[in-house]
Amino acid sequence: MVSDDQPMSWRLMMTDIAATYALRILGVNVDQSSKPARLNVRYHGLHEPVSVSETLESVDIPGLMKACEAVAQRIFHEEFRLNNAVEMHFTLEDTNGLALWHTNPTLYLKCPLTMTMKWSCLHLSEIFKTMTTLGIIELPSTVSLEGNHIDTDKTAKVIMDAMANGVEFMGNLILMRGFIDHDSAKRSGVAPVPQHS
């Protein structure tokens, strides 16, 4: 708790650091009946729940990755209203990509992604370049495979879950940017966060 007898700059810093950003993916659906197919995502972030839609070039993994990334970019820019120089790009962590994860008695689908971040701020671009995000969704123990694939909706859901974690990370950096960007901190009279060597 921050008391009223603390200096104003200290109170502002503690208030801002206490603010966190959370993004929940409420639903993901791939509408293959429309031509071309569409990815529909419902999410809850800073504002009331919102739905966004993106055209799919294909319903295979590369097509889903591309559409999910476009949705993640849109969510991020809608939430924070930043310039277009701030971007994120995702790639599958390894060649195996999506994988089933068996834990008795629960079955999960996991999706590790590498997120590359592009910032308009030089300080952020030097410190925060890449990170690994992980999407995990629970599957019923009796999940049916289509050939050797999980159904498209669940695949899109786990990809969006992984990307939402990346959007959350970048969103929290945006909320704390005054304390990450040393020049900004100096201008506002707040002591910069110490760097560790």
Short mmCIF file of C-alpha atoms in Angstrom, two decimals:
data_model
loop_
_atom_site.label_atom_id
_atom_site.label_comp_id
_atom_site.label_asym_id
_atom_site.label_seq_id
_atom_site.Cartn_x
_atom_site.Cartn_y
_atom_site.Cartn_z
CA MET A 1 0.00 0.00 0.00
CA VAL A 2 1.25 3.49 -0.89
CA SER A 3 0.70 6.09 1.85
CA ASP A 4 -0.27 9.72 1.22
CA ASP A 5 2.82 11.06 3.00
CA GLN A 6 5.14 9.67 0.29
CA PRO A 7 6.45 12.11 -2.37
CA MET A 8 4.11 12.46 -5.36
CA SER A 9 6.64 10.94 -7.82
CA TRP A 10 6.96 7.86 -5.58
CA ARG A 11 3.18 7.45 -5.30
CA LEU A 12 2.76 7.75 -9.07
CA MET A 13 5.50 5.19 -9.70
CA MET A 14 3.99 2.67 -7.29
CA THR A 15 0.50 3.21 -8.71
CA ASP A 16 1.72 2.66 -12.27
CA ILE A 17 3.78 -0.40 -11.38
CA ALA A 18 0.78 -1.91 -9.59
CA ALA A 19 -1.29 -1.59 -12.79
CA THR A 20 -1.21 -4.78 -14.81
CA TYR A 21 -2.65 -5.73 -18.15
CA ALA A 22 -4.50 -9.00 -18.63
CA LEU A 23 -5.87 -10.36 -21.90
CA ARG A 24 -8.35 -13.23 -21.91
CA ILE A 25 -9.29 -15.09 -25.07
CA LEU A 26 -12.97 -15.90 -24.55
CA GLY A 27 -13.59 -17.86 -27.73
CA VAL A 28 -12.02 -18.86 -31.03
CA ASN A 29 -13.90 -20.19 -34.03
CA VAL A 30 -12.82 -20.98 -37.58
CA ASP A 31 -15.78 -20.50 -39.92
CA GLN A 32 -15.00 -22.76 -42.86
CA SER A 33 -18.49 -22.35 -44.32
CA SER A 34 -17.70 -18.81 -45.48
CA LYS A 35 -15.55 -18.44 -48.58
CA PRO A 36 -12.80 -17.65 -47.82
CA ALA A 37 -12.72 -19.14 -44.33
CA ARG A 38 -12.64 -16.69 -41.41
CA LEU A 39 -11.03 -16.73 -37.98
CA ASN A 40 -13.31 -15.25 -35.29
CA VAL A 41 -11.83 -14.33 -31.91
CA ARG A 42 -13.62 -12.92 -28.87
CA TYR A 43 -11.43 -11.35 -26.20
CA HIS A 44 -11.55 -9.27 -23.03
CA GLY A 45 -8.76 -6.80 -22.31
CA LEU A 46 -8.81 -3.20 -21.14
CA HIS A 47 -12.41 -2.63 -22.22
CA GLU A 48 -15.62 -4.62 -22.66
CA PRO A 49 -15.37 -7.98 -24.50
CA VAL A 50 -14.88 -7.52 -28.25
CA SER A 51 -14.98 -9.81 -31.29
CA VAL A 52 -12.57 -9.52 -34.21
CA SER A 53 -12.45 -11.45 -37.45
CA GLU A 54 -9.69 -12.17 -39.97
CA THR A 55 -9.73 -13.84 -43.38
CA LEU A 56 -7.78 -17.11 -43.57
CA GLU A 57 -5.59 -17.88 -46.58
CA SER A 58 -5.76 -21.55 -45.56
CA VAL A 59 -6.80 -23.64 -42.54
CA ASP A 60 -3.42 -25.38 -42.18
CA ILE A 61 -0.89 -24.37 -39.50
CA PRO A 62 0.83 -21.62 -41.57
CA GLY A 63 -2.56 -20.12 -42.50
CA LEU A 64 -3.78 -20.21 -38.89
CA MET A 65 -0.49 -18.72 -37.63
CA LYS A 66 -0.73 -15.83 -40.10
CA ALA A 67 -4.36 -15.03 -39.26
CA CYS A 68 -3.82 -15.37 -35.49
CA GLU A 69 -0.82 -13.02 -35.69
CA ALA A 70 -2.91 -10.46 -37.59
CA VAL A 71 -5.58 -10.71 -34.86
CA ALA A 72 -2.94 -10.38 -32.09
CA GLN A 73 -1.55 -7.24 -33.79
CA ARG A 74 -5.05 -5.77 -34.08
CA ILE A 75 -5.85 -6.52 -30.44
CA PHE A 76 -2.58 -4.93 -29.29
CA HIS A 77 -3.10 -1.76 -31.33
CA GLU A 78 -6.78 -1.47 -30.35
CA GLU A 79 -5.89 -1.85 -26.68
CA PHE A 80 -2.95 0.59 -26.60
CA ARG A 81 -3.39 2.87 -29.66
CA LEU A 82 0.32 2.95 -30.48
CA ASN A 83 2.01 3.88 -33.74
CA ASN A 84 2.52 1.19 -36.36
CA ALA A 85 6.25 0.99 -35.62
CA VAL A 86 5.45 -1.20 -32.60
CA GLU A 87 4.91 -4.77 -33.79
CA MET A 88 5.15 -8.39 -32.77
CA HIS A 89 5.83 -11.44 -34.91
CA PHE A 90 5.49 -15.10 -33.93
CA THR A 91 7.15 -18.30 -35.12
CA LEU A 92 6.73 -21.87 -33.91
CA GLU A 93 9.40 -22.65 -31.33
CA ASP A 94 10.62 -25.80 -33.07
CA THR A 95 9.86 -28.01 -36.05
CA ASN A 96 7.46 -30.14 -34.01
CA GLY A 97 5.40 -27.06 -33.21
CA LEU A 98 2.07 -28.01 -31.68
CA ALA A 99 2.15 -31.10 -29.50
CA LEU A 100 -0.11 -33.16 -27.28
CA TRP A 101 0.93 -33.20 -23.64
CA HIS A 102 -0.27 -36.21 -21.66
CA THR A 103 -0.66 -35.89 -17.90
CA ASN A 104 -2.79 -38.51 -16.23
CA PRO A 105 -5.78 -38.07 -16.40
CA THR A 106 -5.69 -34.78 -18.35
CA LEU A 107 -4.67 -34.18 -21.95
CA TYR A 108 -3.42 -30.80 -23.16
CA LEU A 109 -2.47 -29.24 -26.46
CA LYS A 110 0.56 -26.97 -26.18
CA CYS A 111 1.98 -24.41 -28.57
CA PRO A 112 5.38 -22.82 -27.86
CA LEU A 113 6.06 -19.71 -29.94
CA THR A 114 8.99 -17.33 -30.25
CA MET A 115 7.80 -13.73 -30.24
CA THR A 116 10.00 -11.09 -31.86
CA MET A 117 9.25 -7.56 -30.68
CA LYS A 118 9.73 -4.35 -32.64
CA TRP A 119 9.59 -1.10 -30.66
CA SER A 120 9.66 2.55 -31.68
CA CYS A 121 11.58 3.29 -28.44
CA LEU A 122 15.33 2.65 -28.82
CA HIS A 123 15.70 1.68 -25.15
CA LEU A 124 12.98 -0.98 -25.33
CA SER A 125 14.25 -2.29 -28.67
CA GLU A 126 17.70 -2.88 -27.15
CA ILE A 127 16.41 -4.73 -24.07
CA PHE A 128 13.27 -6.60 -25.19
CA LYS A 129 13.84 -8.36 -28.52
CA THR A 130 12.49 -11.90 -28.26
CA MET A 131 10.73 -14.12 -25.77
CA THR A 132 9.07 -17.53 -25.74
CA THR A 133 5.33 -17.67 -25.18
CA LEU A 134 3.39 -20.82 -24.43
CA GLY A 135 -0.22 -21.55 -25.21
CA ILE A 136 -1.91 -24.46 -23.44
CA ILE A 137 -5.50 -25.66 -23.69
CA GLU A 138 -7.10 -28.65 -22.03
CA LEU A 139 -8.55 -31.33 -24.29
CA PRO A 140 -11.15 -33.94 -23.44
CA SER A 141 -9.56 -37.34 -22.83
CA THR A 142 -11.67 -38.70 -25.69
CA VAL A 143 -10.55 -36.06 -28.21
CA SER A 144 -10.94 -37.23 -31.78
CA LEU A 145 -8.18 -36.76 -34.30
CA GLU A 146 -8.87 -35.79 -37.91
CA GLY A 147 -6.28 -37.98 -39.57
CA ASN A 148 -3.42 -37.15 -37.24
CA HIS A 149 -4.57 -33.56 -36.54
CA ILE A 150 -6.56 -31.90 -33.76
CA ASP A 151 -9.62 -30.04 -35.07
CA THR A 152 -9.08 -26.57 -36.50
CA ASP A 153 -10.92 -24.63 -33.76
CA LYS A 154 -8.76 -26.14 -31.00
CA THR A 155 -5.60 -25.56 -33.03
CA ALA A 156 -6.53 -21.90 -33.58
CA LYS A 157 -7.43 -21.57 -29.88
CA VAL A 158 -4.04 -22.78 -28.62
CA ILE A 159 -2.19 -20.56 -31.12
CA MET A 160 -4.26 -17.54 -30.02
CA ASP A 161 -3.62 -18.46 -26.37
CA ALA A 162 0.16 -18.38 -26.96
CA MET A 163 -0.05 -15.09 -28.84
CA ALA A 164 -2.28 -13.54 -26.17
CA ASN A 165 0.48 -14.23 -23.64
CA GLY A 166 2.84 -12.23 -25.86
CA VAL A 167 0.33 -9.38 -26.17
CA GLU A 168 0.00 -9.38 -22.36
CA PHE A 169 3.77 -9.16 -21.94
CA MET A 170 4.10 -6.23 -24.36
CA GLY A 171 1.04 -4.56 -22.84
CA ASN A 172 2.55 -4.69 -19.37
CA LEU A 173 5.77 -3.18 -20.72
CA ILE A 174 3.70 -0.36 -22.22
CA LEU A 175 2.07 0.28 -18.83
CA MET A 176 5.51 0.44 -17.20
CA ARG A 177 7.31 2.22 -20.05
CA GLY A 178 7.93 5.34 -18.00
CA PHE A 179 10.08 3.27 -15.66
CA ILE A 180 11.77 1.20 -18.36
CA ASP A 181 12.66 4.15 -20.58
CA HIS A 182 15.36 5.93 -18.54
CA ASP A 183 15.10 9.19 -20.49
CA SER A 184 11.38 9.36 -19.74
CA ALA A 185 12.01 8.61 -16.07
CA LYS A 186 14.62 11.37 -15.85
CA ARG A 187 12.25 13.92 -17.44
CA SER A 188 9.45 13.09 -14.99
CA GLY A 189 11.74 13.33 -11.95
CA VAL A 190 11.32 9.65 -11.03
CA ALA A 191 14.50 7.74 -10.30
CA PRO A 192 15.14 5.19 -13.08
CA VAL A 193 14.93 1.49 -12.35
CA PRO A 194 18.48 0.26 -11.65
CA GLN A 195 20.05 -1.94 -14.32
CA HIS A 196 21.79 -5.17 -13.39
CA SER A 197 25.04 -6.06 -15.13
#
